[in-house]
N, CA and C of each residue as an Amber inpcrd file, in Angstrom:
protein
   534
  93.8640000  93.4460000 108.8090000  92.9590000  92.3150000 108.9760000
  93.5390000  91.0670000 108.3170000  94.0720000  91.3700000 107.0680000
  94.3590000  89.5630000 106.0420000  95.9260000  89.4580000 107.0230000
  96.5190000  90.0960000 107.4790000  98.1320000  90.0450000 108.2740000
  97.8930000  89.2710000 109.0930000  96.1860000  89.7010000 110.0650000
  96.6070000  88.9650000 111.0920000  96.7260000  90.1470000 112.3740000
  97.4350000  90.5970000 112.2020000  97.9150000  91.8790000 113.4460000
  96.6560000  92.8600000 113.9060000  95.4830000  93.2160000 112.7450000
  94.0390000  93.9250000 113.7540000  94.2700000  92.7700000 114.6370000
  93.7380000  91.7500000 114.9270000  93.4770000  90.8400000 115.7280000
  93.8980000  90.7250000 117.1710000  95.0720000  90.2960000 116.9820000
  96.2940000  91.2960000 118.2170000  95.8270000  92.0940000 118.6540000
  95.4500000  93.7660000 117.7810000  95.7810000  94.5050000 118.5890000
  94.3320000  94.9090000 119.2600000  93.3550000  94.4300000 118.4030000
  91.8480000  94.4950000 119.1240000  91.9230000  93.3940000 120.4470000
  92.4180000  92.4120000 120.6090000  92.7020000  91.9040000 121.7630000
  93.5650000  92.3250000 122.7560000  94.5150000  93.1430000 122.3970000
  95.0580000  93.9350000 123.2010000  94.4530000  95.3990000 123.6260000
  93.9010000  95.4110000 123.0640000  92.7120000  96.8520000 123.6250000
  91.7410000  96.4740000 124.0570000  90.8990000  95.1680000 123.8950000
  89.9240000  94.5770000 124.4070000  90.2090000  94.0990000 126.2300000
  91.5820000  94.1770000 126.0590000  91.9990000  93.2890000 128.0600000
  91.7340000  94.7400000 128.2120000  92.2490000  95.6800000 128.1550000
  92.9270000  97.1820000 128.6100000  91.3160000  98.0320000 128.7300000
  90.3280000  98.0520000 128.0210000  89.3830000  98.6540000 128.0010000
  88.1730000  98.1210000 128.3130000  87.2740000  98.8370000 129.1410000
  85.9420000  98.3060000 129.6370000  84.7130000  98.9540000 129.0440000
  85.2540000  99.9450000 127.8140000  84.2590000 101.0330000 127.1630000
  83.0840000 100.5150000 126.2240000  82.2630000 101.2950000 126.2810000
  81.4300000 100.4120000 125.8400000  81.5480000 100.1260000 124.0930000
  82.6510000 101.1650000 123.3310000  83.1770000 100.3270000 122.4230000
  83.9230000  99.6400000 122.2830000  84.6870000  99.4370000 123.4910000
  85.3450000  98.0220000 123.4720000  84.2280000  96.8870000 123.8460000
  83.3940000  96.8700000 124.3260000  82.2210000  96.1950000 124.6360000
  81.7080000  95.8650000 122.7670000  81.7920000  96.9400000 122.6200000
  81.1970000  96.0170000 120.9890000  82.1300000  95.6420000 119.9070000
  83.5930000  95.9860000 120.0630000  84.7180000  95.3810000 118.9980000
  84.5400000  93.4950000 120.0100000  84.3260000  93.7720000 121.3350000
  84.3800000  91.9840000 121.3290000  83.6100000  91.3150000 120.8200000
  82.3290000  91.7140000 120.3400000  81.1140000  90.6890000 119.3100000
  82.0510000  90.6060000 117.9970000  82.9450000  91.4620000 117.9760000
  83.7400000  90.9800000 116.5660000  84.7800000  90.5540000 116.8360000
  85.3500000  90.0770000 117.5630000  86.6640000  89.1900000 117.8880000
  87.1500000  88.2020000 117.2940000  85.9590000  87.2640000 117.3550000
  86.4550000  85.5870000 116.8390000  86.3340000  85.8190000 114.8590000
  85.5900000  87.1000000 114.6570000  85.8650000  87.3710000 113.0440000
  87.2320000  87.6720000 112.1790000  87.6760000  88.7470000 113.2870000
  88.9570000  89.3140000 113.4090000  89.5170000  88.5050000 113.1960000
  89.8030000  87.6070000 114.4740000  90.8900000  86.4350000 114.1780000
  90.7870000  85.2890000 113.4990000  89.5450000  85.2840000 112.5860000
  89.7510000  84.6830000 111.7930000  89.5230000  85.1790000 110.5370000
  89.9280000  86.4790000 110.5920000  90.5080000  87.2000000 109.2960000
  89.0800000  87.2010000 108.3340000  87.9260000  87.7450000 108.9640000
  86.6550000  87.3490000 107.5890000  86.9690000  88.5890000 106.8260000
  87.1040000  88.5410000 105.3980000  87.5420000  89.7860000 104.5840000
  85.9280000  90.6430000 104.7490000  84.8210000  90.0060000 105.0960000
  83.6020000  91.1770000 104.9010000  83.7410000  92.0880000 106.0210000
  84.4780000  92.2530000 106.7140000  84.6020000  93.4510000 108.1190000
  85.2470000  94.4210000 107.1720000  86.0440000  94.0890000 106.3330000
  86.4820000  95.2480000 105.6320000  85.8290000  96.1850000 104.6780000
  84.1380000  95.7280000 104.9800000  82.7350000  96.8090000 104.2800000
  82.1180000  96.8160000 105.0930000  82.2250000  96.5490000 106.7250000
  81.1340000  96.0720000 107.2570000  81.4430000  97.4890000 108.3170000
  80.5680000  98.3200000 108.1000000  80.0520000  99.9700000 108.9180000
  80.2060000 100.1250000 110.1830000  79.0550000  99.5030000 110.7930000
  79.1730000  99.0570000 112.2270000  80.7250000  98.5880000 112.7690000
  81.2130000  97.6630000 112.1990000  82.9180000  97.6160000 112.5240000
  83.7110000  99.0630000 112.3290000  83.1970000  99.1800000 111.1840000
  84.6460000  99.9310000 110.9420000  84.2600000 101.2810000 111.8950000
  83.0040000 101.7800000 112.0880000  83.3430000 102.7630000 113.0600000
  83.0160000 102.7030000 114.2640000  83.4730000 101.2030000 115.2580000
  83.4370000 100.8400000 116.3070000  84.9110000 101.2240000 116.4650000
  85.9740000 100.4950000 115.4320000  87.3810000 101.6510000 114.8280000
  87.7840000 102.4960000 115.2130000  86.6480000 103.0930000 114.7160000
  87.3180000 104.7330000 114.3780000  86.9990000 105.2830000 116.2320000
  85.6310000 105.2040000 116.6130000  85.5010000 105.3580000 117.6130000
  86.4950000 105.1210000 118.8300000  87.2170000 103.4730000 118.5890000
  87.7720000 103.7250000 119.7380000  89.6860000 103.9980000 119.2560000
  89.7380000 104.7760000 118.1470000  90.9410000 105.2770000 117.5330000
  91.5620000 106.4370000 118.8480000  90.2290000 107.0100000 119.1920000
  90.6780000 107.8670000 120.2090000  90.6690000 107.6220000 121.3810000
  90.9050000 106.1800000 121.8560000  90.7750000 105.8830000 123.3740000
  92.1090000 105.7990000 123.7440000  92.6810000 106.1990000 125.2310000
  94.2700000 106.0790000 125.2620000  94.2450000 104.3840000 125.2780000
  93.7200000 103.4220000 125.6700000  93.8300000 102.4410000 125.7380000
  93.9510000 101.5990000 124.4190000  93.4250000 102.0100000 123.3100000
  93.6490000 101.9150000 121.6310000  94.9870000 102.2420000 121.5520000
  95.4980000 103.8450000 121.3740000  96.6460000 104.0520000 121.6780000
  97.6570000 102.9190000 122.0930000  97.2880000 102.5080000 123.3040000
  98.3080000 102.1630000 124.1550000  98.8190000 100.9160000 123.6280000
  97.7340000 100.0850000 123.3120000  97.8580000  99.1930000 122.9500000
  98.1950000  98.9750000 121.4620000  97.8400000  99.7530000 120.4230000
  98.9750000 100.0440000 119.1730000 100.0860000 100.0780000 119.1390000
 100.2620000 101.3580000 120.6570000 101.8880000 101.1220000 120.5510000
 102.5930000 100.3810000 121.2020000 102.1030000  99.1500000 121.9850000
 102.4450000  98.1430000 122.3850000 102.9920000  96.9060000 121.1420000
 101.9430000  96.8820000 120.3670000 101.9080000  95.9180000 119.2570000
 103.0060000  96.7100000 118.3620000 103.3030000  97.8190000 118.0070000
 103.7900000  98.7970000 117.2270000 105.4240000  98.0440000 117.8350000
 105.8230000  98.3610000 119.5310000 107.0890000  98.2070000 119.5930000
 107.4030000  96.5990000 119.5580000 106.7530000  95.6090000 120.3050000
 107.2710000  94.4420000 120.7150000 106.9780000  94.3990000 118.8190000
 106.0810000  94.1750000 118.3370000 106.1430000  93.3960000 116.9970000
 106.2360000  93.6750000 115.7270000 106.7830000  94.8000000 115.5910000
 107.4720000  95.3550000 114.4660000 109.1280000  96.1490000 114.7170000
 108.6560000  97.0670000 115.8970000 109.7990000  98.0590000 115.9450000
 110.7640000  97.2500000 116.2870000 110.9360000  96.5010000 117.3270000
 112.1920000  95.4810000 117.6290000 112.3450000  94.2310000 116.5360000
 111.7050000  93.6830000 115.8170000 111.9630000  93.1260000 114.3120000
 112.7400000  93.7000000 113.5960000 112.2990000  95.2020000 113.0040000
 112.9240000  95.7280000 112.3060000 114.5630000  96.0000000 112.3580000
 114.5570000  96.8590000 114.0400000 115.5230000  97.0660000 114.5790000
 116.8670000  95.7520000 114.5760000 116.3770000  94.6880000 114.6580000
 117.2780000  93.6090000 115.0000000 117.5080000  92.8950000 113.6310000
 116.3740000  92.6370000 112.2420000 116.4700000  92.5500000 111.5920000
 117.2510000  92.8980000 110.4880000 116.9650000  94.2160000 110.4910000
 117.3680000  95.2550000 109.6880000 118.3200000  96.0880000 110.0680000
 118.1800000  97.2790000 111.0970000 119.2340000  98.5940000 111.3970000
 120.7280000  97.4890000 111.7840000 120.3610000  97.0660000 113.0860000
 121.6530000  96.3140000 113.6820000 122.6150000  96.3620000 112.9540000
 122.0920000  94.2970000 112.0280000 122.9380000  93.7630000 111.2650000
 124.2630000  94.8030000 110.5460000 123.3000000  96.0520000 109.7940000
 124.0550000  96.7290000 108.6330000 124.8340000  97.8220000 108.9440000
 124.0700000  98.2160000 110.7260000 124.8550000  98.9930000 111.0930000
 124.3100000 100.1890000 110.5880000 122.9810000 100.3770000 110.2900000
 122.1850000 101.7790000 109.5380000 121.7750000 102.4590000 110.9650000
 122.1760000 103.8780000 110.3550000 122.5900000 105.3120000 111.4260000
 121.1230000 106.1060000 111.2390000 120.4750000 106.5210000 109.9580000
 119.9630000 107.8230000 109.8650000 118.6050000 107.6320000 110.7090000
 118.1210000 108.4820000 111.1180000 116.7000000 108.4600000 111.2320000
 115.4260000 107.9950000 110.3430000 115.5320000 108.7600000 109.3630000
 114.7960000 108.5070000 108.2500000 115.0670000 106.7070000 107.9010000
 116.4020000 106.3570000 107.6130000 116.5540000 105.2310000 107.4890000
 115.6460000 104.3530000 108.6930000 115.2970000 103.9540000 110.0170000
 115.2550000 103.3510000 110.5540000 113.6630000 104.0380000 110.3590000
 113.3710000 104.8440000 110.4700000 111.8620000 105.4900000 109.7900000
 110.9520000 104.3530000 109.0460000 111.6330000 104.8430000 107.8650000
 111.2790000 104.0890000 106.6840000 110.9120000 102.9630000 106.6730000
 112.0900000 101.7980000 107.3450000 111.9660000 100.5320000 107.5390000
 110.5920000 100.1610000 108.7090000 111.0760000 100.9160000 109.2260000
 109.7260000 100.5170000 110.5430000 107.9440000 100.5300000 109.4190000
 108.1320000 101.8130000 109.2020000 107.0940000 101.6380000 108.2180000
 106.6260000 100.7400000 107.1480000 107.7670000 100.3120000 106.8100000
 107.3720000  99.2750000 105.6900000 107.3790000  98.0020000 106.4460000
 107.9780000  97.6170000 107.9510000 107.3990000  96.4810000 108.5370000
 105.9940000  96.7160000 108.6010000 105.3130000  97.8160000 109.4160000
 104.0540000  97.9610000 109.8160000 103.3000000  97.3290000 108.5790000
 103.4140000  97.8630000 107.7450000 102.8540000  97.8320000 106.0350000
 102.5340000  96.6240000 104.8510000 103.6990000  96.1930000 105.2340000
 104.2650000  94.8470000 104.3460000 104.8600000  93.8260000 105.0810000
 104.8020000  94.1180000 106.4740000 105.6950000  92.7420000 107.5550000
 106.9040000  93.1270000 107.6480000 107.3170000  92.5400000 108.7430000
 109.1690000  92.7010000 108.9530000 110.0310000  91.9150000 107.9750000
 109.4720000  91.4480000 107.2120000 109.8160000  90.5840000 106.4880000
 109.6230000  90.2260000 105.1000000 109.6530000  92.0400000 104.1640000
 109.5750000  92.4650000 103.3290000 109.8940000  92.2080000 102.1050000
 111.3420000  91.7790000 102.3590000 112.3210000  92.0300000 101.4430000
 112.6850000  92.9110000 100.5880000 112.2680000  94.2750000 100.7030000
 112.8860000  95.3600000 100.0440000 114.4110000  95.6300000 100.3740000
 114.8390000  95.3520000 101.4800000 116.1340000  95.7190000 101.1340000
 116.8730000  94.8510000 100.8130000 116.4400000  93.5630000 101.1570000
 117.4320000  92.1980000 100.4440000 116.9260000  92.4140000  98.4560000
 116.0620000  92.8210000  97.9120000 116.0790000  92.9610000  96.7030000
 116.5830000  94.2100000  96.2700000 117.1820000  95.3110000  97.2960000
 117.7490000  96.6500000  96.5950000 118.9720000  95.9230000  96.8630000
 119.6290000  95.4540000  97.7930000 121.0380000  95.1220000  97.5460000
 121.3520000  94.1670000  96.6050000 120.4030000  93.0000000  96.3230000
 120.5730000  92.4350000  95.0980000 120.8210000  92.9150000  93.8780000
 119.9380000  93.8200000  93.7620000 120.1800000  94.7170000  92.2410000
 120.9220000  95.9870000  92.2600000 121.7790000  96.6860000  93.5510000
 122.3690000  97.1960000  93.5780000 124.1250000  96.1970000  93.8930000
 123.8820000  94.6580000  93.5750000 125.2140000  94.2920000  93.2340000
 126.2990000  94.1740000  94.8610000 125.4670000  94.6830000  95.4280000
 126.0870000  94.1470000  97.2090000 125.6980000  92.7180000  98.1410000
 126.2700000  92.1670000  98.9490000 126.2370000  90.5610000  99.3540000
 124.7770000  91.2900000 100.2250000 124.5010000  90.6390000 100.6930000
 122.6930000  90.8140000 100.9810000 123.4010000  91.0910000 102.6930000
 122.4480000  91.5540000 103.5130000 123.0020000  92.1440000 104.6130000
 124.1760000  93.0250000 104.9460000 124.8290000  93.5130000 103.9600000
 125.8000000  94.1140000 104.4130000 126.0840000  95.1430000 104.7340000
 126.9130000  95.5550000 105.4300000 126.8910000  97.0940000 106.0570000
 127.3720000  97.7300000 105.1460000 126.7790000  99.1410000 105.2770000
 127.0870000 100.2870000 103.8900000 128.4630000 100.4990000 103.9340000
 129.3670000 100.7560000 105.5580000 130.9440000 101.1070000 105.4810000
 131.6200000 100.0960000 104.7840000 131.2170000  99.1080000 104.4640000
 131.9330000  97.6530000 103.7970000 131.7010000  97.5240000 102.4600000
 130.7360000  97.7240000 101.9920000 130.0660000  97.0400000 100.8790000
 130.6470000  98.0300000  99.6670000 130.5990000  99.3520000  99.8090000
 130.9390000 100.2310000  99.1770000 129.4860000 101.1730000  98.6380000
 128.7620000 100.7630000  99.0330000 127.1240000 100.9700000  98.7740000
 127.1380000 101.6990000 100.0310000 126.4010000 103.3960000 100.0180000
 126.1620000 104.0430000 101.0330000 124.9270000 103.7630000 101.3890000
 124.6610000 104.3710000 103.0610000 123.0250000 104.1300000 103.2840000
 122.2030000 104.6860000 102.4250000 122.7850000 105.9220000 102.1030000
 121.4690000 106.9810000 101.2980000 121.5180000 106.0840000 100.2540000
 122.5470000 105.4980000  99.2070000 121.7870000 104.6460000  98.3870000
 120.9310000 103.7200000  98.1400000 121.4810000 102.9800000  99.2600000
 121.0060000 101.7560000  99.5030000 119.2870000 102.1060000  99.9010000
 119.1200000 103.2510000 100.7940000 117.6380000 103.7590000 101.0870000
 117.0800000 104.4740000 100.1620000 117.7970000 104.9470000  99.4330000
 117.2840000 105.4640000  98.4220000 116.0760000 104.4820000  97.3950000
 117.0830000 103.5080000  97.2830000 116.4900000 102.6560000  96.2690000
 115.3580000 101.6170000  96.4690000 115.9380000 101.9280000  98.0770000
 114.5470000 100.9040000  98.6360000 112.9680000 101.6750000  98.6870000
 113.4110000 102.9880000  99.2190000 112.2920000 103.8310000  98.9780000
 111.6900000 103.7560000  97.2870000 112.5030000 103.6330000  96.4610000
 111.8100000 103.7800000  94.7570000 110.9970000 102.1790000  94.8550000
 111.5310000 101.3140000  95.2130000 110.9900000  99.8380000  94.8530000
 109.5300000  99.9130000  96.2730000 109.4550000 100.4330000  97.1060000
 108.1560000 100.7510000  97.7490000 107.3000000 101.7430000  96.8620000
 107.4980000 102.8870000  96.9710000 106.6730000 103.4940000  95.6470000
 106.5360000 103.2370000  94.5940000 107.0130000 102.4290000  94.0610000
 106.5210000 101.1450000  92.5790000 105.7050000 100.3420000  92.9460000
 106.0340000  99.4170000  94.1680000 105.0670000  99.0750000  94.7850000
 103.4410000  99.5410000  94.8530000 103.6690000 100.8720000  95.6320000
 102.8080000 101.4390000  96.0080000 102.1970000 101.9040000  94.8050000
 102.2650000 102.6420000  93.6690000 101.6140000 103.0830000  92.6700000
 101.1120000 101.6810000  92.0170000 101.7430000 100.7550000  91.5040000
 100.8660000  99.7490000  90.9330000  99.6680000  99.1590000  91.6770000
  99.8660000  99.2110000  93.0200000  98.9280000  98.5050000  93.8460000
  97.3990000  99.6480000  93.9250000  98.4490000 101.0200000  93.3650000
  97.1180000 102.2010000  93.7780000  96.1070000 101.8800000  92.3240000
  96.8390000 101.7920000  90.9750000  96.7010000 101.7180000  89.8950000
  95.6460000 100.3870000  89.7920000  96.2150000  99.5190000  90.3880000
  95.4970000  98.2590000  90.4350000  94.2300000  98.3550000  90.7330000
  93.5230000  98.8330000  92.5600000  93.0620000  98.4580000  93.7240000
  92.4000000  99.8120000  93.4600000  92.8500000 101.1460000  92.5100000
  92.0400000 101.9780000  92.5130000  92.2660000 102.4650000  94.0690000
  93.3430000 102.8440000  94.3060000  93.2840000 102.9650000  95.9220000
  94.7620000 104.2370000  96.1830000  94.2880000 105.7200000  95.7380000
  94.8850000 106.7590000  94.7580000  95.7020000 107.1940000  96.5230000
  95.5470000 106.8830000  97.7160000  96.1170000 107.2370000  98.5630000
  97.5910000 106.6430000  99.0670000  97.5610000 105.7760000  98.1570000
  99.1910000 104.8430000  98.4760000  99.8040000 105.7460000  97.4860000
  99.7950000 106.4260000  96.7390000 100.5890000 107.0170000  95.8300000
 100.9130000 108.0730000  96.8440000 100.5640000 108.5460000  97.4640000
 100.6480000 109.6360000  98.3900000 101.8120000 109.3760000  99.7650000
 101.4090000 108.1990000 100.3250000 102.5200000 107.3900000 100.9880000
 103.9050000 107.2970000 100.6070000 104.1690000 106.8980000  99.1660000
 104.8320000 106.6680000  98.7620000 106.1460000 107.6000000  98.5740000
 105.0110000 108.8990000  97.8510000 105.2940000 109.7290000  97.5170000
 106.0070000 110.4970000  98.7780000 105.4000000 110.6960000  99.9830000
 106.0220000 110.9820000 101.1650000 107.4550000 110.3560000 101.4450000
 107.5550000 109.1550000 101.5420000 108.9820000 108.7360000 101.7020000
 110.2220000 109.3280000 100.7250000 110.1190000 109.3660000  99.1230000
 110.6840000 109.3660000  98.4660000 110.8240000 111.0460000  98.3000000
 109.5920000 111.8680000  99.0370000 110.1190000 113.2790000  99.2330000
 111.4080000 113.4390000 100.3720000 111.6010000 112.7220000 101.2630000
 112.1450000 112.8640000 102.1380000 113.5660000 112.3980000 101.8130000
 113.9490000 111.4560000 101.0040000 114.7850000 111.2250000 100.5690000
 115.7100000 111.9400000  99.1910000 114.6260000 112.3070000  98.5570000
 114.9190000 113.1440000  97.6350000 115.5560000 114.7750000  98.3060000
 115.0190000 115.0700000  99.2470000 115.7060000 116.5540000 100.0290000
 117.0460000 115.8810000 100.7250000 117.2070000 114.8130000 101.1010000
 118.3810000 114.5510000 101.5990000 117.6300000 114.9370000 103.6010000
 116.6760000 114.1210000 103.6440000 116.5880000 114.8410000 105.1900000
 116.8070000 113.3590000 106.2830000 117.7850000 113.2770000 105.6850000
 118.2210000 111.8860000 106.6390000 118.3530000 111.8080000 107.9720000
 118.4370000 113.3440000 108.6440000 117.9860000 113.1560000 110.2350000
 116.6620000 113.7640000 111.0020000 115.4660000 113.7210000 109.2710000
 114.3920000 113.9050000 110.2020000 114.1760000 115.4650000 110.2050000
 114.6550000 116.7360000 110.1410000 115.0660000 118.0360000 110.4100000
 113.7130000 118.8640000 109.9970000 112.9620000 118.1830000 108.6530000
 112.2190000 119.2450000 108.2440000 112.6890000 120.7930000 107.4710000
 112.0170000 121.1580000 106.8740000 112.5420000 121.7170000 106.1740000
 112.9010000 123.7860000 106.8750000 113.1540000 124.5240000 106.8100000
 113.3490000 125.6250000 107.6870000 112.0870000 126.1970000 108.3380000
């Protein structure tokens, strides 16, 4: 909602759907887009939400907003430039666009403090991906725990915690465990 992007994507499920909970996310439209923080207690919204969480047209339109305005950001932003291979790597990042914007700066502040020119590819720099992701994953879960610590909001620790399991096993193509 404060991003900006519900807005989008309730308008993009609002063209696509004629249901009658899309019929009632449009009495909340012009709130949406203008970002009123009380929808974020307000019942009736939030499980007009949840309700139409399960419509393919919700769906569809998530993952519409999902590829044009994050996944190809990220991708062009981020993987391209550096030339990043793993799964998990391009994972990660996507997630923390969704999360924090394409335009994060977690990895321009892990290569800073890991002492590499900012964009650079891991075969060059001397900095591998797993490090370089490594560290970006710790500065999101710092993130994430102070903000849980803060906001009282004990489920970002859990998020967090997810990425930095995945990195910690070394499962850089995604594999799961046996």
């Amino acid at each position: 909602l404060a991003a900006g992007s519900l807005g989008t994507v309730l308008q993009n499920y609002c063209n696509r759907s004629q249901s009658a909970t899309a019929n009632s996310i449009r009495g909340y439209l012009e709130r949406v887009i203008g970002r009123d923080s009380l929808l974020k207690n307000d019942q009736n919204f939030l499980g007009f939400l949840r309700a139409a969480a399960s419509e393919k047209e919700m769906v569809d339109a998530q993952g519409e907003i999902g590829e044009k305005g994050y996944w190809k950001s990220v991708v062009d932003g981020y993987i391209i430039q550096r030339e990043l291979k793993y799964p998990l790597t391009w994972a990660l990042l996507f997630d923390m666009g969704v999360n924090f914007g394409v335009n994060h700066g977690f990895v321009r502040l892990a290569e800073k403090d890991l002492g590499v020119q900012p964009r650079s590819k891991p075969s060059e720099s001397g900095l591998s991906e797993e490090q370089l992701i490594a560290y970006v994953a710790q500065l999101r879960k710092r993130t994430h725990d102070n903000q849980a610590a803060r906001d009282n909001l004990p489920g970002l620790r859990v998020r967090g915690d997810f990425w930095m399991n995945l990195v910690t096993s070394g499962d850089w193509y995604l594999r799961g465990d046996a």
